[in-house]
JSON list of C-alpha atoms in Angstrom, two decimals:
[
{"chain": "A", "resi": 1, "resn": "UNK", "atom": "CA", "xyz": [0.06, -0.22, 0.08]},
{"chain": "A", "resi": 2, "resn": "UNK", "atom": "CA", "xyz": [1.33, 3.44, -0.60]},
{"chain": "A", "resi": 3, "resn": "UNK", "atom": "CA", "xyz": [1.51, 6.06, 2.30]},
{"chain": "A", "resi": 4, "resn": "UNK", "atom": "CA", "xyz": [1.11, 8.69, -0.13]},
{"chain": "A", "resi": 5, "resn": "UNK", "atom": "CA", "xyz": [4.90, 9.50, -0.47]},
{"chain": "A", "resi": 6, "resn": "UNK", "atom": "CA", "xyz": [5.66, 8.59, 3.25]},
{"chain": "A", "resi": 7, "resn": "UNK", "atom": "CA", "xyz": [6.62, 4.97, 2.63]},
{"chain": "A", "resi": 8, "resn": "UNK", "atom": "CA", "xyz": [5.34, 1.86, 1.15]},
{"chain": "A", "resi": 9, "resn": "UNK", "atom": "CA", "xyz": [4.20, -1.48, 1.88]},
{"chain": "A", "resi": 10, "resn": "UNK", "atom": "CA", "xyz": [2.28, -4.23, -0.04]},
{"chain": "A", "resi": 11, "resn": "UNK", "atom": "CA", "xyz": [0.31, -5.62, 2.89]},
{"chain": "A", "resi": 12, "resn": "UNK", "atom": "CA", "xyz": [-3.24, -4.30, 2.41]},
{"chain": "A", "resi": 13, "resn": "UNK", "atom": "CA", "xyz": [-5.00, -2.19, -0.14]},
{"chain": "A", "resi": 14, "resn": "UNK", "atom": "CA", "xyz": [-5.09, 1.57, 0.11]},
{"chain": "A", "resi": 15, "resn": "UNK", "atom": "CA", "xyz": [-7.75, 2.89, 2.40]},
{"chain": "A", "resi": 16, "resn": "UNK", "atom": "CA", "xyz": [-10.36, 5.07, 0.74]},
{"chain": "A", "resi": 17, "resn": "UNK", "atom": "CA", "xyz": [-10.41, 7.62, 3.53]},
{"chain": "A", "resi": 18, "resn": "UNK", "atom": "CA", "xyz": [-9.05, 8.28, 6.93]},
{"chain": "A", "resi": 19, "resn": "UNK", "atom": "CA", "xyz": [-9.69, 6.47, 10.23]},
{"chain": "A", "resi": 20, "resn": "UNK", "atom": "CA", "xyz": [-11.57, 8.23, 13.09]},
{"chain": "A", "resi": 21, "resn": "UNK", "atom": "CA", "xyz": [-8.01, 8.42, 15.00]},
{"chain": "A", "resi": 22, "resn": "UNK", "atom": "CA", "xyz": [-6.47, 9.91, 11.91]},
{"chain": "A", "resi": 23, "resn": "UNK", "atom": "CA", "xyz": [-9.14, 12.48, 11.73]},
{"chain": "A", "resi": 24, "resn": "UNK", "atom": "CA", "xyz": [-9.14, 13.28, 15.25]},
{"chain": "A", "resi": 25, "resn": "UNK", "atom": "CA", "xyz": [-5.36, 13.61, 15.14]},
{"chain": "A", "resi": 26, "resn": "UNK", "atom": "CA", "xyz": [-5.62, 15.95, 12.25]},
{"chain": "A", "resi": 27, "resn": "UNK", "atom": "CA", "xyz": [-7.79, 18.21, 14.07]},
{"chain": "A", "resi": 28, "resn": "UNK", "atom": "CA", "xyz": [-6.14, 18.14, 17.29]},
{"chain": "A", "resi": 29, "resn": "UNK", "atom": "CA", "xyz": [-2.82, 19.09, 15.76]},
{"chain": "A", "resi": 30, "resn": "UNK", "atom": "CA", "xyz": [-4.72, 21.92, 13.78]},
{"chain": "A", "resi": 31, "resn": "UNK", "atom": "CA", "xyz": [-5.88, 23.24, 17.00]},
{"chain": "A", "resi": 32, "resn": "UNK", "atom": "CA", "xyz": [-2.59, 23.08, 18.94]},
{"chain": "A", "resi": 33, "resn": "UNK", "atom": "CA", "xyz": [-0.93, 24.68, 16.11]},
{"chain": "A", "resi": 34, "resn": "UNK", "atom": "CA", "xyz": [-3.52, 27.70, 15.93]},
{"chain": "A", "resi": 35, "resn": "UNK", "atom": "CA", "xyz": [-2.92, 28.11, 19.60]},
{"chain": "A", "resi": 36, "resn": "UNK", "atom": "CA", "xyz": [0.72, 28.11, 19.26]},
{"chain": "A", "resi": 37, "resn": "UNK", "atom": "CA", "xyz": [0.43, 30.84, 16.44]},
{"chain": "A", "resi": 38, "resn": "UNK", "atom": "CA", "xyz": [-1.70, 32.92, 18.78]},
{"chain": "A", "resi": 39, "resn": "UNK", "atom": "CA", "xyz": [0.65, 32.96, 21.76]},
{"chain": "A", "resi": 40, "resn": "UNK", "atom": "CA", "xyz": [3.79, 33.39, 19.80]},
{"chain": "A", "resi": 41, "resn": "UNK", "atom": "CA", "xyz": [4.25, 36.97, 20.82]},
{"chain": "A", "resi": 42, "resn": "UNK", "atom": "CA", "xyz": [4.37, 36.20, 24.28]},
{"chain": "A", "resi": 43, "resn": "UNK", "atom": "CA", "xyz": [6.59, 33.28, 23.72]},
{"chain": "A", "resi": 44, "resn": "UNK", "atom": "CA", "xyz": [9.13, 35.32, 22.10]},
{"chain": "A", "resi": 45, "resn": "UNK", "atom": "CA", "xyz": [9.08, 37.73, 25.06]},
{"chain": "A", "resi": 46, "resn": "UNK", "atom": "CA", "xyz": [9.67, 34.88, 27.40]},
{"chain": "A", "resi": 47, "resn": "UNK", "atom": "CA", "xyz": [12.63, 33.54, 25.61]},
{"chain": "A", "resi": 48, "resn": "UNK", "atom": "CA", "xyz": [14.12, 36.99, 25.41]},
{"chain": "A", "resi": 49, "resn": "UNK", "atom": "CA", "xyz": [13.91, 37.18, 29.19]},
{"chain": "A", "resi": 50, "resn": "UNK", "atom": "CA", "xyz": [15.22, 33.90, 29.51]},
{"chain": "A", "resi": 51, "resn": "UNK", "atom": "CA", "xyz": [18.26, 34.52, 27.11]},
{"chain": "A", "resi": 52, "resn": "UNK", "atom": "CA", "xyz": [18.73, 37.95, 29.14]},
{"chain": "A", "resi": 53, "resn": "UNK", "atom": "CA", "xyz": [18.65, 35.89, 32.52]},
{"chain": "A", "resi": 54, "resn": "UNK", "atom": "CA", "xyz": [15.48, 37.48, 33.51]},
{"chain": "A", "resi": 55, "resn": "UNK", "atom": "CA", "xyz": [13.22, 34.77, 35.45]},
{"chain": "A", "resi": 56, "resn": "UNK", "atom": "CA", "xyz": [10.14, 34.44, 33.65]},
{"chain": "A", "resi": 57, "resn": "UNK", "atom": "CA", "xyz": [6.75, 33.92, 34.88]},
{"chain": "A", "resi": 58, "resn": "UNK", "atom": "CA", "xyz": [5.18, 34.20, 31.49]},
{"chain": "A", "resi": 59, "resn": "UNK", "atom": "CA", "xyz": [2.35, 31.65, 31.55]},
{"chain": "A", "resi": 60, "resn": "UNK", "atom": "CA", "xyz": [1.79, 31.88, 27.90]},
{"chain": "A", "resi": 61, "resn": "UNK", "atom": "CA", "xyz": [5.51, 30.65, 27.17]},
{"chain": "A", "resi": 62, "resn": "UNK", "atom": "CA", "xyz": [4.87, 27.53, 29.14]},
{"chain": "A", "resi": 63, "resn": "UNK", "atom": "CA", "xyz": [1.51, 26.89, 27.33]},
{"chain": "A", "resi": 64, "resn": "UNK", "atom": "CA", "xyz": [3.70, 27.22, 24.38]},
{"chain": "A", "resi": 65, "resn": "UNK", "atom": "CA", "xyz": [5.93, 24.73, 25.44]},
{"chain": "A", "resi": 66, "resn": "UNK", "atom": "CA", "xyz": [3.48, 22.44, 26.59]},
{"chain": "A", "resi": 67, "resn": "UNK", "atom": "CA", "xyz": [1.31, 22.52, 23.39]},
{"chain": "A", "resi": 68, "resn": "UNK", "atom": "CA", "xyz": [4.49, 22.23, 21.33]},
{"chain": "A", "resi": 69, "resn": "UNK", "atom": "CA", "xyz": [5.57, 19.00, 22.84]},
{"chain": "A", "resi": 70, "resn": "UNK", "atom": "CA", "xyz": [1.99, 17.76, 22.36]},
{"chain": "A", "resi": 71, "resn": "UNK", "atom": "CA", "xyz": [2.23, 18.65, 18.81]},
{"chain": "A", "resi": 72, "resn": "UNK", "atom": "CA", "xyz": [5.48, 16.45, 18.49]},
{"chain": "A", "resi": 73, "resn": "UNK", "atom": "CA", "xyz": [3.59, 13.60, 20.62]},
{"chain": "A", "resi": 74, "resn": "UNK", "atom": "CA", "xyz": [0.45, 13.72, 18.31]},
{"chain": "A", "resi": 75, "resn": "UNK", "atom": "CA", "xyz": [2.63, 14.07, 15.22]},
{"chain": "A", "resi": 76, "resn": "UNK", "atom": "CA", "xyz": [4.62, 10.87, 16.23]},
{"chain": "A", "resi": 77, "resn": "UNK", "atom": "CA", "xyz": [0.98, 9.10, 16.42]},
{"chain": "A", "resi": 78, "resn": "UNK", "atom": "CA", "xyz": [-0.01, 10.39, 13.39]},
{"chain": "A", "resi": 79, "resn": "UNK", "atom": "CA", "xyz": [2.89, 9.39, 11.37]},
{"chain": "A", "resi": 80, "resn": "UNK", "atom": "CA", "xyz": [2.72, 5.95, 12.98]},
{"chain": "A", "resi": 81, "resn": "UNK", "atom": "CA", "xyz": [-0.81, 5.54, 12.00]},
{"chain": "A", "resi": 82, "resn": "UNK", "atom": "CA", "xyz": [0.06, 6.56, 8.42]},
{"chain": "A", "resi": 83, "resn": "UNK", "atom": "CA", "xyz": [2.97, 4.27, 8.05]},
{"chain": "A", "resi": 84, "resn": "UNK", "atom": "CA", "xyz": [0.72, 1.51, 9.49]},
{"chain": "A", "resi": 85, "resn": "UNK", "atom": "CA", "xyz": [-2.67, 2.13, 8.35]},
{"chain": "A", "resi": 86, "resn": "UNK", "atom": "CA", "xyz": [-1.89, 4.04, 4.97]},
{"chain": "A", "resi": 87, "resn": "UNK", "atom": "CA", "xyz": [-3.73, 7.03, 3.81]},
{"chain": "A", "resi": 88, "resn": "UNK", "atom": "CA", "xyz": [-6.01, 7.23, 0.90]},
{"chain": "A", "resi": 89, "resn": "UNK", "atom": "CA", "xyz": [-4.41, 7.92, -2.55]},
{"chain": "A", "resi": 90, "resn": "UNK", "atom": "CA", "xyz": [-4.83, 11.49, -4.35]},
{"chain": "A", "resi": 91, "resn": "UNK", "atom": "CA", "xyz": [-7.47, 11.04, -6.96]},
{"chain": "A", "resi": 92, "resn": "UNK", "atom": "CA", "xyz": [-6.09, 9.36, -10.03]},
{"chain": "A", "resi": 93, "resn": "UNK", "atom": "CA", "xyz": [-7.57, 11.83, -12.42]},
{"chain": "A", "resi": 94, "resn": "UNK", "atom": "CA", "xyz": [-5.89, 14.93, -11.05]},
{"chain": "A", "resi": 95, "resn": "UNK", "atom": "CA", "xyz": [-3.35, 16.62, -12.96]},
{"chain": "A", "resi": 96, "resn": "UNK", "atom": "CA", "xyz": [0.16, 15.23, -12.18]},
{"chain": "A", "resi": 97, "resn": "UNK", "atom": "CA", "xyz": [1.37, 18.62, -10.96]},
{"chain": "A", "resi": 98, "resn": "UNK", "atom": "CA", "xyz": [-1.41, 18.80, -8.49]},
{"chain": "A", "resi": 99, "resn": "UNK", "atom": "CA", "xyz": [-0.67, 15.15, -7.02]},
{"chain": "A", "resi": 100, "resn": "UNK", "atom": "CA", "xyz": [3.15, 15.90, -6.83]},
{"chain": "A", "resi": 101, "resn": "UNK", "atom": "CA", "xyz": [2.43, 19.44, -5.31]},
{"chain": "A", "resi": 102, "resn": "UNK", "atom": "CA", "xyz": [0.07, 17.72, -2.62]},
{"chain": "A", "resi": 103, "resn": "UNK", "atom": "CA", "xyz": [2.65, 15.26, -1.82]},
{"chain": "A", "resi": 104, "resn": "UNK", "atom": "CA", "xyz": [5.37, 17.78, -1.39]},
{"chain": "A", "resi": 105, "resn": "UNK", "atom": "CA", "xyz": [3.08, 19.91, 0.73]},
{"chain": "A", "resi": 106, "resn": "UNK", "atom": "CA", "xyz": [2.25, 16.77, 3.21]},
{"chain": "A", "resi": 107, "resn": "UNK", "atom": "CA", "xyz": [5.76, 15.92, 3.43]},
{"chain": "A", "resi": 108, "resn": "UNK", "atom": "CA", "xyz": [6.77, 19.38, 4.30]},
{"chain": "A", "resi": 109, "resn": "UNK", "atom": "CA", "xyz": [3.93, 19.63, 6.82]},
{"chain": "A", "resi": 110, "resn": "UNK", "atom": "CA", "xyz": [5.11, 16.43, 8.55]},
{"chain": "A", "resi": 111, "resn": "UNK", "atom": "CA", "xyz": [8.81, 17.55, 8.47]},
{"chain": "A", "resi": 112, "resn": "UNK", "atom": "CA", "xyz": [7.72, 20.89, 10.18]},
{"chain": "A", "resi": 113, "resn": "UNK", "atom": "CA", "xyz": [5.28, 19.11, 12.77]},
{"chain": "A", "resi": 114, "resn": "UNK", "atom": "CA", "xyz": [8.46, 17.42, 14.24]},
{"chain": "A", "resi": 115, "resn": "UNK", "atom": "CA", "xyz": [11.29, 20.33, 13.29]},
{"chain": "A", "resi": 116, "resn": "UNK", "atom": "CA", "xyz": [9.27, 22.93, 14.99]},
{"chain": "A", "resi": 117, "resn": "UNK", "atom": "CA", "xyz": [8.79, 21.35, 18.39]},
{"chain": "A", "resi": 118, "resn": "UNK", "atom": "CA", "xyz": [12.46, 20.13, 18.37]},
{"chain": "A", "resi": 119, "resn": "UNK", "atom": "CA", "xyz": [13.93, 23.20, 17.56]},
{"chain": "A", "resi": 120, "resn": "UNK", "atom": "CA", "xyz": [11.83, 24.95, 20.13]},
{"chain": "A", "resi": 121, "resn": "UNK", "atom": "CA", "xyz": [12.73, 22.44, 23.05]},
{"chain": "A", "resi": 122, "resn": "UNK", "atom": "CA", "xyz": [16.32, 22.89, 21.86]},
{"chain": "A", "resi": 123, "resn": "UNK", "atom": "CA", "xyz": [16.03, 26.64, 21.72]},
{"chain": "A", "resi": 124, "resn": "UNK", "atom": "CA", "xyz": [14.13, 26.87, 25.26]},
{"chain": "A", "resi": 125, "resn": "UNK", "atom": "CA", "xyz": [15.84, 24.29, 27.33]},
{"chain": "A", "resi": 126, "resn": "UNK", "atom": "CA", "xyz": [19.39, 24.63, 25.64]},
{"chain": "A", "resi": 127, "resn": "UNK", "atom": "CA", "xyz": [19.48, 28.47, 25.50]},
{"chain": "A", "resi": 128, "resn": "UNK", "atom": "CA", "xyz": [20.05, 28.48, 21.82]},
{"chain": "A", "resi": 129, "resn": "UNK", "atom": "CA", "xyz": [19.70, 31.47, 19.59]},
{"chain": "A", "resi": 130, "resn": "UNK", "atom": "CA", "xyz": [20.57, 29.32, 16.75]},
{"chain": "A", "resi": 131, "resn": "UNK", "atom": "CA", "xyz": [17.67, 26.77, 17.27]},
{"chain": "A", "resi": 132, "resn": "UNK", "atom": "CA", "xyz": [15.33, 29.58, 18.06]},
{"chain": "A", "resi": 133, "resn": "UNK", "atom": "CA", "xyz": [16.23, 31.50, 14.79]},
{"chain": "A", "resi": 134, "resn": "UNK", "atom": "CA", "xyz": [15.50, 28.12, 12.95]},
{"chain": "A", "resi": 135, "resn": "UNK", "atom": "CA", "xyz": [12.30, 27.69, 14.87]},
{"chain": "A", "resi": 136, "resn": "UNK", "atom": "CA", "xyz": [11.04, 31.32, 13.78]},
{"chain": "A", "resi": 137, "resn": "UNK", "atom": "CA", "xyz": [11.79, 30.45, 10.24]},
{"chain": "A", "resi": 138, "resn": "UNK", "atom": "CA", "xyz": [10.02, 27.35, 10.33]},
{"chain": "A", "resi": 139, "resn": "UNK", "atom": "CA", "xyz": [7.08, 29.35, 11.61]},
{"chain": "A", "resi": 140, "resn": "UNK", "atom": "CA", "xyz": [6.93, 31.51, 8.52]},
{"chain": "A", "resi": 141, "resn": "UNK", "atom": "CA", "xyz": [7.31, 28.41, 6.48]},
{"chain": "A", "resi": 142, "resn": "UNK", "atom": "CA", "xyz": [4.59, 26.41, 8.36]},
{"chain": "A", "resi": 143, "resn": "UNK", "atom": "CA", "xyz": [2.06, 29.52, 7.95]},
{"chain": "A", "resi": 144, "resn": "UNK", "atom": "CA", "xyz": [2.76, 29.54, 4.27]},
{"chain": "A", "resi": 145, "resn": "UNK", "atom": "CA", "xyz": [2.33, 25.84, 4.01]},
{"chain": "A", "resi": 146, "resn": "UNK", "atom": "CA", "xyz": [-0.84, 25.79, 5.89]},
{"chain": "A", "resi": 147, "resn": "UNK", "atom": "CA", "xyz": [-2.20, 28.46, 3.56]},
{"chain": "A", "resi": 148, "resn": "UNK", "atom": "CA", "xyz": [-1.22, 26.47, 0.53]},
{"chain": "A", "resi": 149, "resn": "UNK", "atom": "CA", "xyz": [-2.45, 23.31, 2.17]},
{"chain": "A", "resi": 150, "resn": "UNK", "atom": "CA", "xyz": [-6.08, 24.85, 2.73]},
{"chain": "A", "resi": 151, "resn": "UNK", "atom": "CA", "xyz": [-6.04, 26.42, -0.57]},
{"chain": "A", "resi": 152, "resn": "UNK", "atom": "CA", "xyz": [-5.06, 23.00, -2.21]},
{"chain": "A", "resi": 153, "resn": "UNK", "atom": "CA", "xyz": [-7.83, 21.35, -0.51]},
{"chain": "A", "resi": 154, "resn": "UNK", "atom": "CA", "xyz": [-10.43, 23.82, -1.45]},
{"chain": "A", "resi": 155, "resn": "UNK", "atom": "CA", "xyz": [-9.19, 23.87, -5.17]},
{"chain": "A", "resi": 156, "resn": "UNK", "atom": "CA", "xyz": [-9.39, 19.91, -5.26]},
{"chain": "A", "resi": 157, "resn": "UNK", "atom": "CA", "xyz": [-12.90, 20.10, -3.96]},
{"chain": "A", "resi": 158, "resn": "UNK", "atom": "CA", "xyz": [-14.10, 23.20, -5.82]},
{"chain": "A", "resi": 159, "resn": "UNK", "atom": "CA", "xyz": [-12.10, 23.30, -9.09]},
{"chain": "A", "resi": 160, "resn": "UNK", "atom": "CA", "xyz": [-11.26, 19.49, -9.74]},
{"chain": "A", "resi": 161, "resn": "UNK", "atom": "CA", "xyz": [-14.70, 18.31, -8.25]},
{"chain": "A", "resi": 162, "resn": "UNK", "atom": "CA", "xyz": [-13.14, 15.55, -5.94]},
{"chain": "A", "resi": 163, "resn": "UNK", "atom": "CA", "xyz": [-14.25, 14.61, -2.55]},
{"chain": "A", "resi": 164, "resn": "UNK", "atom": "CA", "xyz": [-10.78, 14.69, -0.92]},
{"chain": "A", "resi": 165, "resn": "UNK", "atom": "CA", "xyz": [-11.66, 17.66, 1.25]},
{"chain": "A", "resi": 166, "resn": "UNK", "atom": "CA", "xyz": [-14.78, 15.52, 2.91]},
{"chain": "A", "resi": 167, "resn": "UNK", "atom": "CA", "xyz": [-11.92, 12.85, 3.97]},
{"chain": "A", "resi": 168, "resn": "UNK", "atom": "CA", "xyz": [-10.63, 15.18, 6.93]},
{"chain": "A", "resi": 169, "resn": "UNK", "atom": "CA", "xyz": [-14.43, 15.72, 8.10]},
{"chain": "A", "resi": 170, "resn": "UNK", "atom": "CA", "xyz": [-15.65, 12.38, 7.86]},
{"chain": "A", "resi": 171, "resn": "UNK", "atom": "CA", "xyz": [-13.96, 9.03, 8.65]},
{"chain": "A", "resi": 172, "resn": "UNK", "atom": "CA", "xyz": [-13.62, 6.39, 6.08]},
{"chain": "A", "resi": 173, "resn": "UNK", "atom": "CA", "xyz": [-16.70, 4.65, 7.48]},
{"chain": "A", "resi": 174, "resn": "UNK", "atom": "CA", "xyz": [-18.87, 7.68, 6.85]},
{"chain": "A", "resi": 175, "resn": "UNK", "atom": "CA", "xyz": [-17.59, 8.68, 3.34]},
{"chain": "A", "resi": 176, "resn": "UNK", "atom": "CA", "xyz": [-20.20, 8.32, 0.58]},
{"chain": "A", "resi": 177, "resn": "UNK", "atom": "CA", "xyz": [-19.46, 4.88, -1.04]},
{"chain": "A", "resi": 178, "resn": "UNK", "atom": "CA", "xyz": [-19.54, 6.10, -4.40]},
{"chain": "A", "resi": 179, "resn": "UNK", "atom": "CA", "xyz": [-16.41, 7.39, -5.60]},
{"chain": "A", "resi": 180, "resn": "UNK", "atom": "CA", "xyz": [-15.56, 10.73, -6.47]},
{"chain": "A", "resi": 181, "resn": "UNK", "atom": "CA", "xyz": [-16.24, 11.74, -9.96]},
{"chain": "A", "resi": 182, "resn": "UNK", "atom": "CA", "xyz": [-14.36, 14.29, -11.53]},
{"chain": "A", "resi": 183, "resn": "UNK", "atom": "CA", "xyz": [-15.79, 17.29, -13.73]},
{"chain": "A", "resi": 184, "resn": "UNK", "atom": "CA", "xyz": [-14.36, 16.02, -16.79]},
{"chain": "A", "resi": 185, "resn": "UNK", "atom": "CA", "xyz": [-16.17, 12.68, -16.38]},
{"chain": "A", "resi": 186, "resn": "UNK", "atom": "CA", "xyz": [-19.60, 13.82, -15.09]},
{"chain": "A", "resi": 187, "resn": "UNK", "atom": "CA", "xyz": [-22.45, 13.47, -17.46]},
{"chain": "A", "resi": 188, "resn": "UNK", "atom": "CA", "xyz": [-24.09, 16.79, -18.47]}
]
């Protein structure tokens, strides 16, 4: 089975949708990253205080650290599920460039779900400006990738007429049984 660019195995057929655990992990990570982005300014102030030897009682910084570690743990679970259960393949009638861009975006998002918490941990606990700079650059990349991911999902749904967007809102068991039909194959 293909894991949409994240490894292959020939044990079972590819799933047609995501499991309840995969959907739940997706949205839990989305929520945690959303909070992370909201408390970023407080975290930056807390880190600056820490680097300047000023004791910080910045609760937002502590929340940022805790949620970052949570993202790392949930991302590990999510990747484990993806590698063992698989992920549904992209629609076969999407243009090759769209499938390739989707695979690259997912790979980059997975890399950042691990790199961001790890650089943050090294920055905070290791007092590392270099790790903090990498973490900050990762934040900009993450925001861009999230935007592209959302736009890509909307384009697949509304422009290419695929049901891929539904897969992150419904579990495999609750997806329509009928396969998505692209607009170019719909009857008038």
